[in-house]
Short mmCIF file of C-alpha atoms in Angstrom, two decimals:
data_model
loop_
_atom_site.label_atom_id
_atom_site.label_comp_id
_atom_site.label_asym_id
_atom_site.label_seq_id
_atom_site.Cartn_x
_atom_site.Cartn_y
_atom_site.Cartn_z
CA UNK R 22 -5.65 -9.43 14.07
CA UNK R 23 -6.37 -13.42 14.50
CA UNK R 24 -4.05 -15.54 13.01
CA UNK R 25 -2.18 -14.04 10.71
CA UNK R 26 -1.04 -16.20 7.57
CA UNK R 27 2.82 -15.14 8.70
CA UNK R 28 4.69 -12.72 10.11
CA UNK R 29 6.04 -11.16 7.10
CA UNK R 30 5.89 -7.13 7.84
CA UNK R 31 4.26 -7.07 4.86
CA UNK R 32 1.35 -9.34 5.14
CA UNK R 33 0.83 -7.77 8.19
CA UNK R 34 -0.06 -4.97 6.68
CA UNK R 35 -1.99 -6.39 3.83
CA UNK R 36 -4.34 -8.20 6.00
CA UNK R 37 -5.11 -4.68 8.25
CA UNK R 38 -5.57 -2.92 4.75
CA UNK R 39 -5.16 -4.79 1.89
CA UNK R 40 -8.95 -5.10 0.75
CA UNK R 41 -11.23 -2.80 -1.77
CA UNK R 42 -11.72 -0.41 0.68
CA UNK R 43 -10.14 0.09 3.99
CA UNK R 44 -7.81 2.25 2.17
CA UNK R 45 -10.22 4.49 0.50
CA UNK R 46 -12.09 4.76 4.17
CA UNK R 47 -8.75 6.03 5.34
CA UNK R 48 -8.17 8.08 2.51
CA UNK R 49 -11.53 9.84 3.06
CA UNK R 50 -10.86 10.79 6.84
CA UNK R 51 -7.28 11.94 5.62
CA UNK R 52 -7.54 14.01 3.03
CA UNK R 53 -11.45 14.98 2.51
CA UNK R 54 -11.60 15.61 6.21
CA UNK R 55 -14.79 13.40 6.32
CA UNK R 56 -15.58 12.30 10.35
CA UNK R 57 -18.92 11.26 10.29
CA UNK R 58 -20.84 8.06 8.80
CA UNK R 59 -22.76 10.44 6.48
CA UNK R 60 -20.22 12.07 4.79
CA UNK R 61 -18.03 9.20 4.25
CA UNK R 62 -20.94 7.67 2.29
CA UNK R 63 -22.39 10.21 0.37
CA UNK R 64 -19.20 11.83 -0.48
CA UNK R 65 -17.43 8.33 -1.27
CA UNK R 66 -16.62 8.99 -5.13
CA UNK R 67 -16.88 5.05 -5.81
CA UNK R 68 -19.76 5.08 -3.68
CA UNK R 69 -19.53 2.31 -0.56
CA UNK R 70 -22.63 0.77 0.30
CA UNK R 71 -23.65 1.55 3.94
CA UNK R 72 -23.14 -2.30 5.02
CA UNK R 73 -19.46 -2.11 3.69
CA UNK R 74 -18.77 1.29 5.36
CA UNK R 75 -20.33 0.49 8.52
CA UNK R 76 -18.36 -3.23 8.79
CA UNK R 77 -14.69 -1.48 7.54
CA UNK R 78 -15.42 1.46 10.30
CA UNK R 79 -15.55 -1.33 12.82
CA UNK R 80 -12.43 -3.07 11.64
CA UNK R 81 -10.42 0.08 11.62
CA UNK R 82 -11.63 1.18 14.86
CA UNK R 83 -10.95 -2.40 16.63
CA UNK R 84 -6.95 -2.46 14.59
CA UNK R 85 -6.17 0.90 16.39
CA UNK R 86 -6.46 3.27 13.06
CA UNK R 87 -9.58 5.16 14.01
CA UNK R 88 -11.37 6.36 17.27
CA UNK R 89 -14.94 6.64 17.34
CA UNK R 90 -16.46 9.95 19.89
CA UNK R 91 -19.41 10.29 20.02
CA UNK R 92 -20.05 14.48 18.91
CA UNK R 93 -21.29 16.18 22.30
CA UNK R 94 -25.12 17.53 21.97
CA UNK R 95 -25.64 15.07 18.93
CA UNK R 96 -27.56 12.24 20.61
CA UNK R 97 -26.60 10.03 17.77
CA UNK R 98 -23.99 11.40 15.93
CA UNK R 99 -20.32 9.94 16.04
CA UNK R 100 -17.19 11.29 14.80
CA UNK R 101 -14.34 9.24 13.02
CA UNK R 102 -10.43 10.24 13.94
CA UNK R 103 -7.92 9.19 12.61
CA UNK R 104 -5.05 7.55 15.63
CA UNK R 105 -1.10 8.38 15.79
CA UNK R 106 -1.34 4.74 13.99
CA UNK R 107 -3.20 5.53 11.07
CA UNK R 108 -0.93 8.78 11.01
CA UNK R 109 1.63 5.84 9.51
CA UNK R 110 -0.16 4.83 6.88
CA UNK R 111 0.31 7.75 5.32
CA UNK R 112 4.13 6.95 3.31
CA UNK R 113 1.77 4.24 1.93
CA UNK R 114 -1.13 6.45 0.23
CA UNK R 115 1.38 8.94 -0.87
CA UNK R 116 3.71 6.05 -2.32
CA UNK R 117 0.38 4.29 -3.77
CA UNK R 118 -0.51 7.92 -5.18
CA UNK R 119 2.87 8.45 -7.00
CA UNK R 120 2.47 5.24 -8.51
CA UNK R 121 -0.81 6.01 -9.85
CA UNK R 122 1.10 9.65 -11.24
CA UNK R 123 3.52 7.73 -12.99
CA UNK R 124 1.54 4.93 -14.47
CA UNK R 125 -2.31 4.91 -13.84
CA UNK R 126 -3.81 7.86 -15.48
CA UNK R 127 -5.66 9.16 -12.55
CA UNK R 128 -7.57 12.28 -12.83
CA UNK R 129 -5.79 15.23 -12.63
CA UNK R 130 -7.75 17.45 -9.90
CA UNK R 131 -8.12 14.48 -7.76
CA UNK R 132 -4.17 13.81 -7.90
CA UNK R 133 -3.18 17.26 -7.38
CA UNK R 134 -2.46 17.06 -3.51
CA UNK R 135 0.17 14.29 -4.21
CA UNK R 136 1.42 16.11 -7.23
CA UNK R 137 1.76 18.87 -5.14
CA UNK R 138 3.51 17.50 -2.04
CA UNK R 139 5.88 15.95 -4.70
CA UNK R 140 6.91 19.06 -5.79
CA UNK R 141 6.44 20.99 -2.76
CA UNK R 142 9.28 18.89 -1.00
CA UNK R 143 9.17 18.26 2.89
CA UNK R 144 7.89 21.67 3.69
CA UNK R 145 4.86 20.98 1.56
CA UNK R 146 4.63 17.71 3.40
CA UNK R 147 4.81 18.67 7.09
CA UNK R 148 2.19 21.63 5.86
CA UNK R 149 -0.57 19.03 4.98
CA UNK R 150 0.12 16.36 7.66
CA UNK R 151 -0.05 18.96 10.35
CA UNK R 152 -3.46 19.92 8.66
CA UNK R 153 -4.40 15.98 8.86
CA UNK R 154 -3.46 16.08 12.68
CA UNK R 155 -4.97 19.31 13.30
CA UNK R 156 -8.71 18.02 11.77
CA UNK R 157 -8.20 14.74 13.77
CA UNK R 158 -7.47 16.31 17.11
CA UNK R 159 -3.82 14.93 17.22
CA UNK R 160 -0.71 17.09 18.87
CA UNK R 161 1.55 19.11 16.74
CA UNK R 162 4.50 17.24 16.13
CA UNK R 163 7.18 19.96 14.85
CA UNK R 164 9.16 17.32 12.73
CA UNK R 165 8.59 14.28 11.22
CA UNK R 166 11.01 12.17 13.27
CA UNK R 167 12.08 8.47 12.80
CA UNK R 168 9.92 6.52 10.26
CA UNK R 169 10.56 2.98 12.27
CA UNK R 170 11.67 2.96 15.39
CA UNK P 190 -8.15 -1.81 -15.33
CA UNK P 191 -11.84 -1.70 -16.86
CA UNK P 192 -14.01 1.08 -15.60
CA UNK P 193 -12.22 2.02 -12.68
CA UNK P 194 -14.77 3.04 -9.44
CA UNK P 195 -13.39 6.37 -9.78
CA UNK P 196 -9.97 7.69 -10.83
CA UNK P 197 -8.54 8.80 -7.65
CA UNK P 198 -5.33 8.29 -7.55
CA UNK P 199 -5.13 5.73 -4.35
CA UNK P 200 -8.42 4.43 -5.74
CA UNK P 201 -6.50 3.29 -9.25
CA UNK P 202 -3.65 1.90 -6.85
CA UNK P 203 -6.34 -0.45 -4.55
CA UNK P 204 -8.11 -1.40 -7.37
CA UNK P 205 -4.68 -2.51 -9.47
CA UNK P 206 -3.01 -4.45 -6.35
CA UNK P 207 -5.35 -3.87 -2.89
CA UNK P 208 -6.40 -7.10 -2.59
CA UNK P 209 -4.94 -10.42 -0.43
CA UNK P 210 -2.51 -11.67 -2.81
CA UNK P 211 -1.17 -9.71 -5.68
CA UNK P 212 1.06 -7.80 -3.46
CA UNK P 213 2.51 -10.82 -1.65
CA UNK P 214 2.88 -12.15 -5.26
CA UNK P 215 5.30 -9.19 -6.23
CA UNK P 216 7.03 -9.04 -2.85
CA UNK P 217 8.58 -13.04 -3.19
CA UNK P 218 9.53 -11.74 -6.94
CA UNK P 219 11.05 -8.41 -5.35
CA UNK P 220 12.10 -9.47 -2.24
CA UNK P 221 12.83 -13.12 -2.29
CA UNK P 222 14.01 -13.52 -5.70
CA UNK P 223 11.47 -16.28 -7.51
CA UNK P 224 10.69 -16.11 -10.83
CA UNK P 225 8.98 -19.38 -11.44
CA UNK P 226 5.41 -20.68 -10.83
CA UNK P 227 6.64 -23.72 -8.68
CA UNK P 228 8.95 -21.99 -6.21
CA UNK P 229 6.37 -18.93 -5.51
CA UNK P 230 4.07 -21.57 -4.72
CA UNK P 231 6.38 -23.67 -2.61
CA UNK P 232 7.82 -20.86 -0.69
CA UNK P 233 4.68 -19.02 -0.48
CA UNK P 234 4.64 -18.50 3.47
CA UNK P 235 1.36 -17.83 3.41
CA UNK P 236 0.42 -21.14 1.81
CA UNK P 237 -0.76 -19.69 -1.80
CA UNK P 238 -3.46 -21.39 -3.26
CA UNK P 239 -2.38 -22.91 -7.23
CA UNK P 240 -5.36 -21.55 -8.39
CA UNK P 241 -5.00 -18.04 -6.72
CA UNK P 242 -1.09 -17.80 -8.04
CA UNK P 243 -2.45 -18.91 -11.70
CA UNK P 244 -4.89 -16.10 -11.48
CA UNK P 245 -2.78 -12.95 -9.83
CA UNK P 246 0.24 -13.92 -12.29
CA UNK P 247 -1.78 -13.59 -15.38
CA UNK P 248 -3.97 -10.19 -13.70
CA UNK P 249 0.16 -8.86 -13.14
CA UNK P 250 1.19 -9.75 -16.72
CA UNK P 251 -1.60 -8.22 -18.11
CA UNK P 252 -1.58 -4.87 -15.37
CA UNK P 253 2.37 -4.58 -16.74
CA UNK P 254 4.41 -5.44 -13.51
CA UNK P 255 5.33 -8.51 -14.24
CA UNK P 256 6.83 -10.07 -17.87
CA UNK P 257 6.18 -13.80 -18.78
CA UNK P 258 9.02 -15.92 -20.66
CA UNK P 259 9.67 -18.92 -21.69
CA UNK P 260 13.01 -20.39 -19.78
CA UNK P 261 15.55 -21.22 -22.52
CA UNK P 262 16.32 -25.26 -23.05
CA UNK P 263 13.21 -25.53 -20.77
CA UNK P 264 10.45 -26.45 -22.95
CA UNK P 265 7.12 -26.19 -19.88
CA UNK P 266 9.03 -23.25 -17.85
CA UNK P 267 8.29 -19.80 -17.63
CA UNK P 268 10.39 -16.99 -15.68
CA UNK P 269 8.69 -14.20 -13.99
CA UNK P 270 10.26 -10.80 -13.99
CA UNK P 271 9.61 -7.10 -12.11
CA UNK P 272 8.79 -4.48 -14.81
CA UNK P 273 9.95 -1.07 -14.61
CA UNK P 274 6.23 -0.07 -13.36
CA UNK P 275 7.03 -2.84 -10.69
CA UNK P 276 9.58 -0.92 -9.54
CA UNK P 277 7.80 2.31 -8.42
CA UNK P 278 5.86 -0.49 -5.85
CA UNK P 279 8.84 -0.67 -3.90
CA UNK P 280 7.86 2.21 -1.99
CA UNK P 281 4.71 1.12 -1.16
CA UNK P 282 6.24 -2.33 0.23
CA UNK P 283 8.11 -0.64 1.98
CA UNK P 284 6.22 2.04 3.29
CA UNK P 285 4.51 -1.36 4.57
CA UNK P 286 6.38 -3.08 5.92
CA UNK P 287 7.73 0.61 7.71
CA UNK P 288 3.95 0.30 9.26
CA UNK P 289 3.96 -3.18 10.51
CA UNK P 290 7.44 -2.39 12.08
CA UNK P 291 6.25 -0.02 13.96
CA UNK P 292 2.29 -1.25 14.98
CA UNK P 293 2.41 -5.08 13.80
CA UNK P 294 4.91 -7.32 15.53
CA UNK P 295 6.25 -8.84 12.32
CA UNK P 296 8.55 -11.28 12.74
CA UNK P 297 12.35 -9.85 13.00
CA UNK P 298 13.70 -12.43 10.36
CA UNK P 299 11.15 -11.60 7.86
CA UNK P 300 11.39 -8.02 8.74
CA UNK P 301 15.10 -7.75 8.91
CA UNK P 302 15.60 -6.54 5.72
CA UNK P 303 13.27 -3.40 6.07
CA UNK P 304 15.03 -2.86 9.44
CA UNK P 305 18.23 -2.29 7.32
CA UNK P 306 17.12 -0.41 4.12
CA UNK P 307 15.81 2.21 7.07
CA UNK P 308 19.18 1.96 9.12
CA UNK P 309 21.54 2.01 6.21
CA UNK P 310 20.15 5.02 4.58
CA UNK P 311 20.01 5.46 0.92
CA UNK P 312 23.04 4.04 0.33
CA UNK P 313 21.86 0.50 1.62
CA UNK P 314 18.95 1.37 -0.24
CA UNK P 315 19.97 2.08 -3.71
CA UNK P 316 21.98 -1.27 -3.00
CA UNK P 317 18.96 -3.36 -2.26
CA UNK P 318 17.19 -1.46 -5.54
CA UNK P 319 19.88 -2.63 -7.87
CA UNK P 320 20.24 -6.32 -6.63
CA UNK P 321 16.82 -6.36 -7.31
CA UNK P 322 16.44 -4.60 -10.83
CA UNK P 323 20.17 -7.29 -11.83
CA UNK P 324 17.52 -10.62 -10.45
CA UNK P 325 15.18 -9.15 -13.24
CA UNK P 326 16.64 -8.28 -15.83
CA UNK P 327 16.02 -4.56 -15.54
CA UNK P 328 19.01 -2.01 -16.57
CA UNK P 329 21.25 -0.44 -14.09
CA UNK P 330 20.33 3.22 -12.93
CA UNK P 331 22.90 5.28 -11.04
CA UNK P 332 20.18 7.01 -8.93
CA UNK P 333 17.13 6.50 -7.92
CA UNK P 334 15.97 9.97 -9.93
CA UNK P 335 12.35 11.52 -9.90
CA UNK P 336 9.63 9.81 -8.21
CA UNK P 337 6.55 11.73 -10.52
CA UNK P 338 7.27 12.74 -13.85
#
């Protein structure tokens, strides 16, 4: 990041991820187990033009959240990963997701993970983020550890 | 919100508050306690625009996080509080500012205060909740209770 406008941990964080759609790029990887440019942009539900998808892959890939491999015996093909970084971001989908639950109205299939890691309590949780790791070729971690360090 | 681009949950979330300022906005209410127009914009440290503040004040008001009233014995002054629905951010400022702790360098001053709410456990937390809910206005409550209905 150049020049950030301060320091504040939470700035920070809102100028990696605080536009329209870094997020929802992150959310797609995450939880639709997207990993290559074609399904991320034909499956987007609030459908990301190819010049927006293709300038917030860069981003996340240069700020550490996503790798980029290119799929062996694919000449062209590439495949999106999330990083142990991006891994992090998760408390703040989940946390924007409950808030949506409580007061947005959001549509009840598409909210039913978080509804159900909310009621399925930390065993729930460490089910579907060892899913997440498994799909983006991270290493088990048995527990969830220390949120800061 | 008008015609949200879908209704996924994190969608609803980034479309209400995912953008450069409205989240900085509610963090000086939250965090730094200021209610009116002049001191958000004089201690904005990230050098808020008049313009900008006008605009994500009146898009908060009407979204329901923030209320709007007139100062008693002040006739031009107007005191910004944290709704209820304001509240249930918290998490996601500080699942935040959890992120930037960890990947983002933030400066320890600003960030001090996240440092603690993670190193004083709920207790500290539920502390820092109801100073904040008393500087607005909101009623006291024992616990922090359910996070989805």
């Amino acid at each position: 990041m150049e020049r950030p406008r301060s320091r504040c941990p939470i700035n920070l964080a809102v100028e990696l991820v605080g536009d329209s759609w870094s997020l929802l790029v992150l959310r797609d990887v995450m939880f639709a187990d997207r990993h290559g440019f074609g399904e991320l942009h034909a499956g987007s539900l609030e459908g990301i033009a190819t010049n927006i998808l293709t300038d917030r892959l860069r981003r996340l890939v240069d700020a550490g959240l996503l790798t980029r491999e290119p799929v062996p015996g694919h000449r062209q093909r590439v495949r999106y990963q999330l990083t142990e970084a991006a891994m992090d971001l998760y408390p703040v989908l989940l946390a924007m997701a409950s808030f949506s639950l409580r007061h947005l109205d959001p549509d009840p299939d598409l909210a039913s993970w978080a509804r159900e890691v909310h009621a399925g309590g930390p065993e729930r949780e460490e089910d579907v983020l060892a899913q997440i790791r498994r799909s983006n070729g991270l290493a088990h971690v048995p527990s969830a550890g220390q949120v800061v360090p």
